[in-house]
Amino acid sequence: MTKPYPDLSPARHWNSWQSEFPAQMMHLPLGLTVSVAAYSGAKNSFTDFPANKGQLTYGPRDVTGRQIGFTARHADTMFDWCWDQPVEGAIRGAWAAKDYGEWGLRFWLMPVFGVTGRDDISWRFDPATGVLTSVIDGQHVAAIGDAIPLMATFHDSRQALAEEFEREGYFFLGSRGTQGRVPALRYNLDETPRMRFAVAVAATAAEALNCAKAALAAPEPADLPAHQSLDAIRDIVGWNSVHDFINDWPYMSLSRTWVAQKFGGFGLWLDDIFYHALASSLLNADMARENIRAVLDRETPEGNLACLLTGRDSWIDRSQLPVCSLVLWKIWQHTGADDLIELGYKKLLRNHDWWFSHRDGKKQGLMGWGTSASVGDGLYKGTKLGAKNESTMDNSPLHDDTIFDPVSGCLDAADVGLNSILVVDAEVLASWAKSLGDQATADRLLTRANALRARIGAELWDDSRQIFANRRWSGDFVRALAPTSCYPLLADAADDRQQQGVVAVLSDPKKFGGKWRLPSITRDDPGYHDNVYWRGRVWPPLNYLTYQGLKRAGLDDMAQELAADSGEIFKSAWARRQCPENFSAETGLGDDQPDTDLFYGWGALMPIIAVNEVVDVTPWHGWELTNQPGDWQIGPLNAFNGRKTVIAAKDGRLTLTLDGRAVFATDIAGRFRHIDIADGRLSFEPPLAGGRIFLNGSAQRVSYGGSVITPRQIGGETVIDLPKVASRQLCGIEGLS
């Protein structure tokens, strides 16, 4: 019976849905799979390129799988492979040999066909035409290639095919045939070093064959762009987006190597999936929504959002850093999808209140990490390790000196990062409550945010070290410092003197300064040189939240510097098509030790920082654009409430284009804030330096800081001259045509 998948458009039916087989394409409603398989005669070795073997280098790909490229390696032979979808309902595969580890005659390369979970589907092969056909739940399938395969063999499974090769070798012909369950179309690299084939699904046999032929004959697609940060985000989102066959929904996985091998079919770290939704939202609102639904689907008995949900375990006794409201707010602004508020608001509000009722272990008004011993049966429940898990920074030196209190279920320390993010959480939820007409809840949340903000400034500031720090219930400050000591900037909890202290620690090469940053613990901490996970390594979420905090505090120069550093460490890995889970703070490498996944979802936060240096939206500064030096382009991406946005700079002039129409251009360098675009009206806070704004149409009225400015007409453009000012002021342009 064909699955309906009502939320999945036909254009998304084909994709590399199975997490453990990234080279494979699947037609999701039919369960039809087309796998890439290879056999080396020299090594007597078969592979179907599982994710955990490290045989693939992930190339550029569309987020929804309409165009996919990768390089595959097996037994010293290397080839490039491409998938594309030139005709609706069809896919086209193509390979080209690059390096030979043996005589190409002895190296079989094969598309292998199957239907997941079915043993009642039969295939037929016509040796005269090379056409392979089948019928699945009334839908006809046809496959045809540029060349007729040397033979088609039929098997009970791909595993049976692998066993036959390794038992019988290259020349065995016993499985050659014209009909069976799992066909393999066999080509060797001597006869076909380059090859294309197409597979189509249609209502009739003739339509399927004609569709496959049309796909095969279609022009080759243009190469996907691969030069901007947004292209890296596209590839990361695309490669890690899979289908969860246990819960039956698509989502962006943590990493293809984690899903089946570590987590038994699916895995949802709370914060990770929200960050994945943010990355997806820049390119595809539906994919962002799918991630949010997946992670919010299961509510816990106590009201918290679960730390981890997998096919093997559920850590509902603990949660994770409550960044979800802020991230969802940003997704909402990028996509313009108002339904996201309805989807998340009530659950996020329950989660917010849960922290204050379950993680104030000393009843002092400051929260710490913990685990609720009476909830669920997750691994490490009721232990110090479980409480450390809640922080996401589970082996951080921040926790070395803390003690787990089994009565409260909390570590005996107030965490500066947690309390700072709770302030932001309250602010965002209050804005939604107000928009929904619930002023009482908005007032309650803002009162809580203001009180907690004041306590952070007064009680989590270590005056002797001039930095924010975690504080034990005994009153002593925790010795170790992480970038979370910068999060009070994000909560607007630091006064001018405290800001200066944070800036000094961020810049100090013995602390968080230096070439590769931000280290997850200061460089002078005894745990820094352990260089394992949160003991010294650079982590994208720490950079991302610190960057956002610097911008909220108005420290744009430092934010720009951190963005550049984040971009440099990411590019050094991305040059080898790696998106590491974390990086060495000494060398910048992700692959210098074995505990780092090299294509991990939240690694996309590093190029997101680069994108945010050009375009971003925050609850405190609204929409922002930054005119940076050089000639560059960001976009198209979703921004300004779901509009297709392109920002380009050339010869010092930045141009904002929405839905194909240029809105304005400027030669003013620096960051614009509070950009508001409505019918016939444009407003923003420009940088202080002054300069020109360019409009394609006319403007009836321009005001800046209380003064009226008369536009000029130059060469068909309306030019607005903004003077240099001492403080940020709003520029309003009305009567646009």
XYZ file of C-alpha atoms in Angstrom:
737
model
C 0.000 0.000 0.000
C 1.513 3.316 -1.058
C 2.073 5.783 1.766
C 0.309 9.067 1.063
C 2.848 11.452 2.645
C 0.336 14.310 2.397
C 2.840 16.989 3.439
C 5.479 15.916 0.914
C 5.171 17.376 -2.574
C 5.849 15.056 -5.553
C 8.956 17.138 -6.293
C 10.435 15.780 -3.041
C 9.519 12.095 -3.475
C 13.042 11.215 -4.663
C 15.903 11.879 -2.256
C 18.723 10.170 -0.378
C 16.272 9.430 2.428
C 18.002 6.481 4.142
C 20.495 7.902 6.607
C 22.876 4.935 6.505
C 23.178 4.953 2.681
C 23.935 8.501 1.504
C 24.731 7.397 -2.073
C 21.331 5.730 -2.480
C 18.232 7.405 -3.910
C 14.774 6.431 -2.665
C 11.293 7.170 -3.978
C 9.777 7.613 -0.540
C 6.086 6.833 -1.175
C 6.937 3.577 -2.980
C 9.943 2.594 -0.874
C 11.805 2.125 -4.182
C 15.587 2.326 -3.741
C 18.377 2.687 -6.273
C 21.662 1.944 -4.536
C 25.220 2.502 -5.686
C 27.326 -0.650 -5.312
C 30.849 -1.613 -6.360
C 33.028 -4.715 -6.346
C 36.809 -4.854 -6.564
C 38.250 -8.049 -8.022
C 41.720 -7.195 -6.757
C 40.537 -6.866 -3.159
C 37.591 -9.280 -3.456
C 35.598 -6.540 -1.720
C 31.997 -5.381 -2.166
C 30.480 -2.128 -0.907
C 27.204 -0.254 -1.089
C 28.854 2.805 0.476
C 27.332 2.952 3.975
C 27.765 6.257 5.789
C 29.979 4.817 8.524
C 32.655 3.516 6.120
C 33.893 6.993 5.143
C 34.074 6.138 1.431
C 32.238 9.241 0.209
C 33.257 12.877 -0.068
C 30.040 14.850 -0.013
C 29.875 17.336 -2.871
C 27.487 20.180 -3.686
C 23.817 19.265 -3.523
C 20.401 20.858 -3.494
C 18.652 20.809 -0.115
C 15.780 18.674 -1.423
C 17.948 16.264 -3.422
C 17.151 17.489 -6.922
C 20.867 17.649 -7.681
C 23.497 15.658 -5.770
C 27.206 15.125 -6.324
C 29.805 13.106 -4.470
C 33.124 11.350 -4.946
C 33.282 7.664 -4.019
C 36.314 5.537 -3.171
C 36.564 1.755 -3.003
C 39.696 -0.410 -2.991
C 41.887 2.417 -4.364
C 39.485 3.171 -7.221
C 37.771 6.549 -7.254
C 34.863 7.888 -9.278
C 32.560 10.906 -9.318
C 28.832 10.303 -9.119
C 25.930 12.656 -9.793
C 22.199 12.372 -9.272
C 19.732 14.852 -10.702
C 16.012 15.079 -11.451
C 15.673 16.637 -14.909
C 12.084 15.418 -15.422
C 9.330 15.199 -12.799
C 9.038 11.644 -11.501
C 12.485 10.589 -12.720
C 16.054 10.552 -11.478
C 19.236 10.352 -13.494
C 22.481 8.842 -12.255
C 25.891 9.337 -13.809
C 29.427 8.307 -12.977
C 32.906 9.120 -14.269
C 36.015 7.198 -13.214
C 38.861 9.298 -11.770
C 41.549 6.951 -10.431
C 41.976 3.229 -10.988
C 43.151 0.911 -8.259
C 43.132 -2.043 -10.685
C 42.278 -2.946 -14.261
C 38.842 -1.459 -14.912
C 37.649 -4.771 -16.328
C 37.781 -6.261 -12.820
C 35.891 -3.425 -11.122
C 32.098 -3.765 -11.237
C 29.987 -0.635 -10.737
C 26.278 -1.300 -10.301
C 22.954 0.383 -9.688
C 21.035 -2.047 -7.475
C 17.248 -1.873 -7.194
C 14.971 -2.829 -4.318
C 11.809 -1.973 -2.414
C 12.263 -1.413 1.305
C 10.401 -3.876 3.501
C 8.878 -5.787 0.568
C 9.519 -9.305 -0.711
C 6.616 -9.413 -3.160
C 8.029 -7.139 -5.867
C 9.495 -8.670 -9.025
C 11.627 -6.994 -11.699
C 12.055 -7.871 -15.373
C 15.103 -7.150 -17.503
C 15.196 -7.111 -21.327
C 18.762 -8.009 -22.469
C 18.078 -6.686 -25.973
C 17.197 -3.142 -24.878
C 18.760 -2.995 -21.425
C 15.427 -1.831 -19.956
C 14.546 -2.859 -16.402
C 10.875 -2.650 -15.317
C 8.617 -3.353 -12.364
C 5.210 -2.517 -10.925
C 4.893 -1.309 -7.323
C 1.429 -0.776 -5.905
C 0.044 0.026 -9.348
C 2.885 2.416 -10.252
C 5.169 1.426 -13.129
C 8.946 1.767 -12.892
C 11.371 1.807 -15.820
C 15.168 2.136 -15.897
C 17.329 2.604 -18.994
C 20.950 3.639 -19.570
C 23.274 5.001 -22.233
C 24.740 1.511 -22.499
C 23.214 -1.919 -22.005
C 24.700 -3.551 -18.899
C 27.061 -6.465 -19.433
C 24.544 -8.477 -17.485
C 21.747 -8.204 -14.970
C 21.894 -10.431 -11.913
C 19.087 -11.105 -9.454
C 19.319 -11.701 -5.708
C 17.237 -11.987 -2.562
C 18.851 -8.876 -1.093
C 21.867 -6.574 -1.396
C 23.463 -8.620 1.354
C 23.035 -11.748 -0.790
C 24.682 -9.877 -3.676
C 27.619 -8.943 -1.433
C 28.005 -12.510 -0.196
C 27.924 -13.878 -3.736
C 30.702 -11.550 -4.859
C 32.917 -12.312 -1.904
C 32.248 -16.053 -2.220
C 32.299 -16.489 -6.000
C 34.391 -13.564 -7.255
C 34.281 -11.523 -10.440
C 33.458 -14.106 -13.152
C 30.523 -15.919 -11.548
C 27.490 -16.034 -13.876
C 25.101 -18.171 -11.843
C 22.857 -15.263 -10.820
C 22.536 -13.819 -14.319
C 18.916 -13.684 -15.416
C 15.937 -11.657 -16.582
C 13.619 -11.720 -13.599
C 13.831 -11.568 -9.811
C 13.546 -9.587 -6.598
C 16.711 -7.462 -6.305
C 18.365 -6.710 -9.661
C 21.920 -5.438 -10.082
C 22.792 -3.900 -13.455
C 26.483 -4.695 -13.865
C 28.937 -2.414 -15.648
C 32.714 -2.427 -15.440
C 35.010 0.587 -15.605
C 36.878 -0.727 -18.638
C 33.760 -0.799 -20.836
C 31.961 2.120 -19.225
C 34.312 4.517 -17.415
C 31.553 7.086 -17.919
C 27.903 6.187 -17.824
C 24.417 7.650 -17.386
C 21.106 5.962 -16.607
C 17.613 7.097 -15.622
C 14.807 5.671 -13.495
C 11.202 6.862 -13.727
C 7.892 6.235 -11.978
C 4.590 6.745 -13.821
C 1.013 5.484 -14.089
C 1.659 3.201 -17.087
C 4.599 1.212 -18.441
C 4.811 3.357 -21.581
C 4.747 6.592 -19.583
C 7.454 5.322 -17.239
C 9.742 4.329 -20.116
C 9.161 7.584 -21.991
C 9.821 9.549 -18.802
C 13.077 7.666 -18.202
C 14.162 8.283 -21.821
C 13.333 11.981 -21.493
C 15.371 12.219 -18.302
C 18.286 10.454 -19.942
C 18.201 12.832 -22.927
C 17.773 16.034 -20.893
C 20.603 18.604 -20.847
C 23.128 18.308 -18.058
C 22.354 20.617 -15.130
C 24.555 23.603 -14.440
C 26.993 23.160 -11.594
C 25.629 24.285 -8.253
C 27.371 27.401 -6.935
C 29.913 26.630 -4.243
C 31.602 29.905 -3.338
C 29.433 31.535 -0.659
C 28.682 30.569 2.921
C 25.062 29.951 2.005
C 26.203 27.226 -0.424
C 27.924 25.391 2.425
C 24.724 25.638 4.494
C 22.778 24.245 1.532
C 25.088 21.234 1.265
C 25.092 20.520 5.012
C 21.307 20.726 5.250
C 20.866 18.601 2.141
C 23.272 15.821 3.093
C 22.007 15.496 6.665
C 18.283 15.661 5.802
C 16.871 12.132 5.902
C 13.673 10.241 6.723
C 12.945 8.835 10.159
C 11.346 5.496 9.293
C 10.370 4.792 12.915
C 8.256 7.919 13.400
C 7.642 8.318 9.649
C 8.712 11.905 9.095
C 11.552 13.774 7.373
C 14.023 15.799 9.421
C 17.642 16.942 9.426
C 19.651 14.343 11.305
C 22.541 15.050 13.649
C 24.824 13.177 11.273
C 24.227 10.257 8.935
C 26.822 8.222 10.815
C 24.989 8.680 14.129
C 21.433 7.729 13.228
C 21.372 3.954 12.721
C 24.768 3.163 14.188
C 24.427 5.080 17.484
C 20.754 5.821 17.937
C 18.793 2.920 16.491
C 17.026 4.638 13.615
C 16.562 8.263 14.691
C 18.112 10.773 17.063
C 16.870 14.171 18.243
C 19.086 16.296 20.435
C 16.854 19.223 21.374
C 19.121 22.172 20.587
C 20.684 20.509 17.561
C 17.377 20.064 15.763
C 16.353 23.673 16.386
C 19.688 24.825 14.966
C 19.046 22.501 12.010
C 15.644 24.118 11.547
C 17.334 27.532 11.515
C 19.773 26.409 8.823
C 16.923 24.873 6.806
C 14.759 27.984 7.129
C 17.229 30.051 5.134
C 16.494 27.868 2.109
C 13.268 25.897 2.582
C 10.494 26.779 5.029
C 8.846 23.347 4.792
C 12.046 21.602 5.863
C 12.409 23.967 8.816
C 8.844 23.196 9.873
C 9.492 19.445 9.612
C 12.407 19.710 12.025
C 10.428 21.739 14.528
C 7.524 19.298 14.434
C 9.849 16.349 14.969
C 11.500 17.748 18.066
C 8.305 19.167 19.623
C 6.213 16.067 18.953
C 6.733 14.420 22.326
C 5.906 16.354 25.459
C 7.305 15.124 28.756
C 5.134 14.556 31.855
C 6.693 17.507 33.685
C 6.530 19.967 30.779
C 10.164 20.195 29.735
C 11.394 19.606 26.215
C 13.412 16.376 26.220
C 17.189 16.489 26.032
C 17.397 13.498 23.694
C 14.976 11.192 21.891
C 16.311 8.188 19.962
C 15.254 4.800 18.717
C 16.914 3.314 21.811
C 16.467 5.786 24.654
C 14.599 8.900 25.812
C 16.247 11.409 28.140
C 13.059 13.073 29.323
C 14.412 13.571 32.838
C 16.535 16.448 31.538
C 16.349 19.185 28.912
C 18.944 21.348 27.139
C 19.931 25.020 26.994
C 16.630 26.858 26.284
C 17.654 28.540 23.028
C 14.584 27.206 21.196
C 12.362 30.286 21.559
C 15.026 32.611 20.181
C 15.817 30.254 17.314
C 12.130 29.739 16.487
C 11.584 33.509 16.537
C 14.368 33.925 13.993
C 12.942 31.125 11.831
C 9.528 32.808 11.971
C 11.053 36.080 10.796
C 12.991 34.403 7.983
C 10.048 32.408 6.667
C 7.084 34.627 7.502
C 5.250 31.457 8.595
C 2.852 32.567 11.340
C 1.813 28.972 12.012
C 5.193 28.428 13.671
C 4.039 30.472 16.671
C 1.016 28.233 17.106
C 3.241 25.192 16.618
C 5.739 26.122 19.311
C 4.561 28.845 21.671
C 2.601 26.859 24.281
C 5.173 24.069 24.496
C 8.048 26.527 24.733
C 6.224 28.458 27.460
C 5.718 25.257 29.492
C 9.383 24.425 29.011
C 10.403 27.905 30.185
C 8.343 27.690 33.369
C 9.688 24.175 34.035
C 13.215 25.516 34.562
C 12.105 27.750 37.431
C 10.155 24.994 39.163
C 12.693 22.166 38.659
C 16.205 23.597 38.353
C 16.440 26.167 41.136
C 18.099 23.592 43.367
C 18.943 25.930 46.227
C 15.753 28.002 45.887
C 17.892 31.078 45.378
C 16.380 32.320 42.125
C 19.274 31.155 39.938
C 19.079 27.972 37.876
C 21.555 25.152 37.391
C 21.739 21.862 35.538
C 20.033 18.713 36.748
C 18.107 15.506 36.155
C 14.641 14.623 37.474
C 15.014 11.204 39.084
C 11.295 10.357 39.038
C 10.800 10.915 35.303
C 11.450 8.294 32.633
C 14.157 5.654 32.615
C 16.808 7.249 30.414
C 20.444 6.290 30.679
C 22.317 8.296 33.378
C 19.048 9.523 34.953
C 19.621 10.683 38.524
C 23.398 10.956 38.162
C 25.924 13.761 37.891
C 26.601 12.719 34.303
C 22.890 13.060 33.545
C 22.900 16.573 34.980
C 25.989 17.464 32.952
C 24.259 16.127 29.820
C 21.578 18.774 30.267
C 24.155 21.505 29.700
C 25.109 19.969 26.292
C 28.693 20.560 27.522
C 28.791 17.204 29.265
C 32.511 16.735 29.932
C 33.339 20.436 30.358
C 35.746 21.437 33.144
C 32.928 23.740 34.267
C 31.496 20.688 36.008
C 34.690 19.204 37.450
C 34.398 20.789 40.882
C 30.619 20.704 41.208
C 28.756 18.182 43.325
C 25.511 16.470 42.359
C 22.782 16.949 44.958
C 20.449 13.919 44.751
C 17.723 15.619 46.792
C 17.161 18.464 44.323
C 18.557 16.539 41.347
C 20.819 19.497 40.531
C 24.512 20.293 40.364
C 25.425 22.657 43.172
C 26.169 25.633 40.915
C 24.186 28.374 39.220
C 25.140 28.406 35.554
C 25.716 31.823 34.005
C 24.975 30.614 30.468
C 21.700 28.957 31.436
C 20.414 31.941 33.380
C 21.367 34.340 30.589
C 19.541 32.299 27.956
C 16.504 32.056 30.251
C 16.340 35.868 30.194
C 16.267 35.825 26.388
C 13.747 32.967 26.448
C 11.423 35.027 28.644
C 11.783 38.105 26.443
C 10.895 36.252 23.246
C 7.977 34.401 24.813
C 6.691 37.684 26.248
C 6.665 39.253 22.796
C 4.591 36.335 21.484
C 2.241 36.454 24.477
C 1.638 40.146 23.842
C 0.976 39.563 20.135
C -1.548 36.861 21.091
C -3.375 39.269 23.410
C -2.167 37.658 26.646
C -0.793 40.747 28.368
C -0.801 39.095 31.795
C 1.606 36.383 30.656
C 3.734 38.950 28.832
C 4.004 41.053 31.996
C 4.824 37.991 34.118
C 7.611 36.944 31.751
C 9.113 40.416 31.455
C 9.093 40.826 35.237
C 10.900 37.502 35.513
C 13.404 38.471 32.803
C 14.239 41.775 34.470
C 14.657 40.176 37.896
C 16.890 37.405 36.562
C 18.915 39.887 34.516
C 19.611 41.898 37.662
C 20.643 38.782 39.602
C 23.088 37.761 36.887
C 24.747 41.171 37.014
C 24.886 41.212 40.798
C 25.520 37.575 41.777
C 27.294 35.894 38.866
C 29.904 38.598 38.371
C 33.290 37.650 39.814
C 34.782 41.021 40.654
C 38.176 39.559 41.462
C 38.554 38.170 37.929
C 36.384 40.790 36.222
C 34.260 38.207 34.436
C 30.932 36.428 34.791
C 31.261 32.891 36.146
C 29.254 29.960 37.453
C 28.768 30.083 41.219
C 28.578 27.231 43.699
C 25.851 27.136 46.332
C 28.643 27.703 48.859
C 29.203 31.150 47.333
C 32.510 30.258 45.695
C 32.897 30.879 41.979
C 33.678 27.944 39.737
C 37.328 28.142 38.675
C 36.810 27.176 35.020
C 35.524 29.678 32.462
C 33.741 28.848 29.203
C 32.425 31.173 26.477
C 29.120 30.958 28.352
C 30.646 33.684 30.541
C 29.917 35.963 27.547
C 26.209 35.089 27.388
C 25.185 37.917 29.774
C 25.828 40.160 26.752
C 23.036 38.292 24.966
C 20.781 38.803 27.999
C 21.664 42.520 28.214
C 22.774 41.795 31.778
C 26.215 43.452 31.699
C 26.852 47.076 32.629
C 29.623 49.058 30.929
C 32.322 47.901 33.351
C 31.236 44.287 33.036
C 31.214 44.578 29.245
C 34.810 45.716 29.394
C 35.676 42.662 31.483
C 34.051 40.321 28.977
C 35.844 42.022 26.091
C 39.187 41.685 27.891
C 38.724 37.948 28.476
C 37.572 37.375 24.894
C 40.674 39.142 23.577
C 43.235 37.675 25.988
C 45.351 35.023 24.168
C 45.587 33.110 27.463
C 41.798 33.004 27.690
C 39.594 33.052 24.572
C 41.867 34.977 22.222
C 44.374 33.486 19.805
C 44.197 32.166 16.253
C 41.608 29.362 16.442
C 38.630 30.219 18.590
C 36.548 30.178 20.655
C 38.016 27.380 22.770
C 35.346 25.769 24.939
C 37.434 26.491 28.033
C 40.140 29.107 28.582
C 43.547 28.216 27.198
C 45.136 28.449 30.648
C 42.701 25.931 32.175
C 44.256 22.555 33.114
C 41.551 20.773 31.102
C 42.216 22.727 27.893
C 44.982 20.464 26.605
C 42.845 17.341 26.977
C 41.523 18.376 23.542
C 38.523 16.079 23.748
C 34.967 17.267 23.261
C 34.186 20.192 25.577
C 37.661 20.130 27.126
C 39.366 22.725 24.958
C 37.846 22.303 21.511
C 35.999 24.934 19.466
C 32.227 24.366 19.270
C 29.916 26.143 16.784
C 27.049 26.833 19.267
C 29.431 28.638 21.628
C 30.683 30.841 18.791
C 27.153 31.480 17.521
C 25.634 32.593 20.839
C 28.697 34.650 21.771
C 28.535 36.340 18.369
C 24.860 37.166 18.854
C 25.639 38.546 22.316
C 28.362 40.818 20.990
C 25.932 42.238 18.464
C 23.228 42.838 21.054
C 25.762 44.717 23.155
C 26.643 46.917 20.177
C 30.178 45.494 20.014
C 30.026 45.194 16.244
C 33.788 45.282 15.686
C 34.308 42.339 18.042
C 31.359 40.514 16.488
C 32.897 41.008 13.061
C 36.236 39.688 14.340
C 34.614 36.576 15.826
C 32.681 36.034 12.590
C 35.936 36.196 10.635
C 37.614 33.737 13.012
C 34.634 31.395 12.821
C 34.699 31.596 9.049
C 38.415 30.850 8.880
C 38.245 27.721 11.029
C 35.218 26.452 9.104
C 36.771 27.126 5.696
C 39.913 25.239 6.648
C 37.774 22.124 7.146
C 35.275 22.805 4.363
C 38.129 22.907 1.854
C 38.247 19.135 2.493
C 34.444 18.928 2.520
C 34.327 18.471 6.285
C 31.737 20.068 8.560
C 33.132 19.090 11.966
C 31.162 18.759 15.151
C 34.041 20.627 16.826
C 37.597 21.784 16.059
C 41.011 21.860 17.702
C 41.709 25.277 19.226
C 45.429 24.662 18.609
C 45.434 23.650 14.929
C 41.922 24.383 13.680
C 41.541 20.754 12.592
C 38.402 18.723 13.078
C 39.959 15.339 12.304
C 42.919 15.479 14.702
C 41.281 13.039 17.149
C 38.662 10.291 16.850
C 35.769 11.735 18.871
C 34.687 14.350 16.331
C 32.039 13.638 13.710
C 33.213 15.234 10.468
C 29.844 16.056 8.904
C 27.737 17.175 11.831
C 24.590 19.286 11.527
C 25.295 22.149 13.871
C 28.607 22.744 12.146
C 26.387 24.827 9.836
C 26.296 27.473 12.581
C 29.771 28.599 11.476
C 28.696 29.614 7.943
C 25.427 30.925 9.432
C 27.560 33.388 11.421
C 29.118 34.482 8.126
C 25.666 34.954 6.583
C 24.534 36.858 9.685
C 27.396 39.279 9.254
C 25.581 40.330 6.073
C 21.924 39.738 6.941
C 20.366 38.860 10.294
C 17.274 39.479 12.374
C 17.118 39.772 16.171
C 14.431 40.802 18.672
C 16.541 43.790 19.747
C 17.825 45.191 16.422
C 15.232 43.914 13.955
C 16.445 43.184 10.439
C 20.099 44.046 9.867
C 22.241 44.430 6.749
C 25.975 45.032 6.685
C 27.824 46.593 3.774
C 31.204 44.846 3.871
C 34.239 45.552 1.670
C 34.717 43.568 -1.537
C 32.520 42.235 -4.301
C 30.242 39.460 -3.083
C 26.699 38.091 -3.003
C 24.573 36.319 -0.401
C 21.387 34.657 -1.591
C 18.881 33.872 -2.715
C 17.703 33.013 0.792
C 14.525 33.410 2.826
C 14.525 36.699 4.738
C 12.309 39.682 5.468
C 9.318 37.493 6.321
C 9.583 34.867 3.637
C 10.759 36.935 0.687
C 13.434 35.641 -1.669
C 16.339 37.843 -0.764
C 19.619 38.637 -2.489
C 22.207 40.987 -1.017
C 25.071 41.929 -3.322
C 28.005 44.309 -3.054
C 30.116 45.686 -5.874
C 32.586 48.571 -5.777
C 31.464 49.515 -2.266
C 27.770 49.638 -3.150
C 25.365 47.210 -1.455
C 22.024 46.356 -3.084
C 19.071 44.644 -1.398
C 16.750 42.744 -3.751
C 13.484 41.163 -2.585
C 11.494 38.821 -4.847
C 13.469 40.045 -7.851
C 12.973 43.761 -7.169
C 15.739 46.065 -5.964
C 14.527 47.771 -2.778
C 17.450 50.094 -2.159
C 21.201 50.407 -2.530
C 23.788 52.265 -0.470
C 27.462 53.193 -0.422
C 27.447 53.584 3.373
C 29.782 51.005 4.948
C 28.796 49.204 8.122
C 25.703 47.733 9.755
C 22.135 48.930 9.119
C 19.580 48.062 11.814
C 15.803 48.056 12.263
C 15.137 47.736 8.549
C 11.386 47.822 7.954
C 9.950 47.434 4.465
C 6.247 47.977 3.839
C 4.111 49.107 0.903
C 5.385 52.506 -0.096
C 7.589 52.852 2.977
C 11.144 52.047 3.997
C 12.869 52.795 7.299
C 16.174 51.854 8.914
C 18.929 52.990 11.261
C 22.026 53.520 9.094
C 25.632 53.544 10.314
C 26.915 56.817 11.721
C 29.377 57.679 8.960
C 26.859 59.069 6.488
C 26.677 58.545 2.747
C 24.129 57.868 0.036
C 20.960 55.789 -0.337
C 19.880 54.938 -3.890
C 16.298 54.188 -4.989
C 15.066 53.078 -8.402
C 11.791 54.971 -7.967
C 10.866 58.234 -6.348
C 10.232 59.152 -2.715
C 7.761 61.749 -1.481
C 9.271 62.356 1.946
C 12.577 61.505 3.656
C 13.216 62.204 7.320
C 16.368 61.477 9.313
C 16.708 62.140 13.013
C 13.895 64.672 12.961
C 15.145 66.561 9.879
C 13.642 66.453 6.396
C 16.012 65.610 3.540
C 15.361 66.530 -0.084
C 16.338 63.706 -2.477
C 18.269 64.315 -5.695
C 17.723 62.735 -9.128
C 20.905 61.421 -10.736
C 20.924 59.250 -13.864
C 17.416 57.903 -13.307
C 18.006 57.149 -9.625
C 16.728 58.884 -6.546
C 19.704 59.701 -4.317
C 19.327 60.492 -0.627
C 22.329 62.082 1.110
C 22.547 61.161 4.786
C 24.855 63.265 6.963
C 27.339 61.935 9.479
C 25.773 61.725 12.960
C 26.986 61.071 16.507
C 24.346 58.489 17.489
C 22.065 56.088 15.657
C 18.870 57.664 14.331
C 15.943 56.400 12.295
C 15.703 57.249 8.614
C 12.177 57.063 7.178
C 11.388 57.096 3.467
C 7.731 57.427 2.514
C 5.766 57.536 -0.717
C 7.993 55.097 -2.570
C 7.084 54.320 -6.153
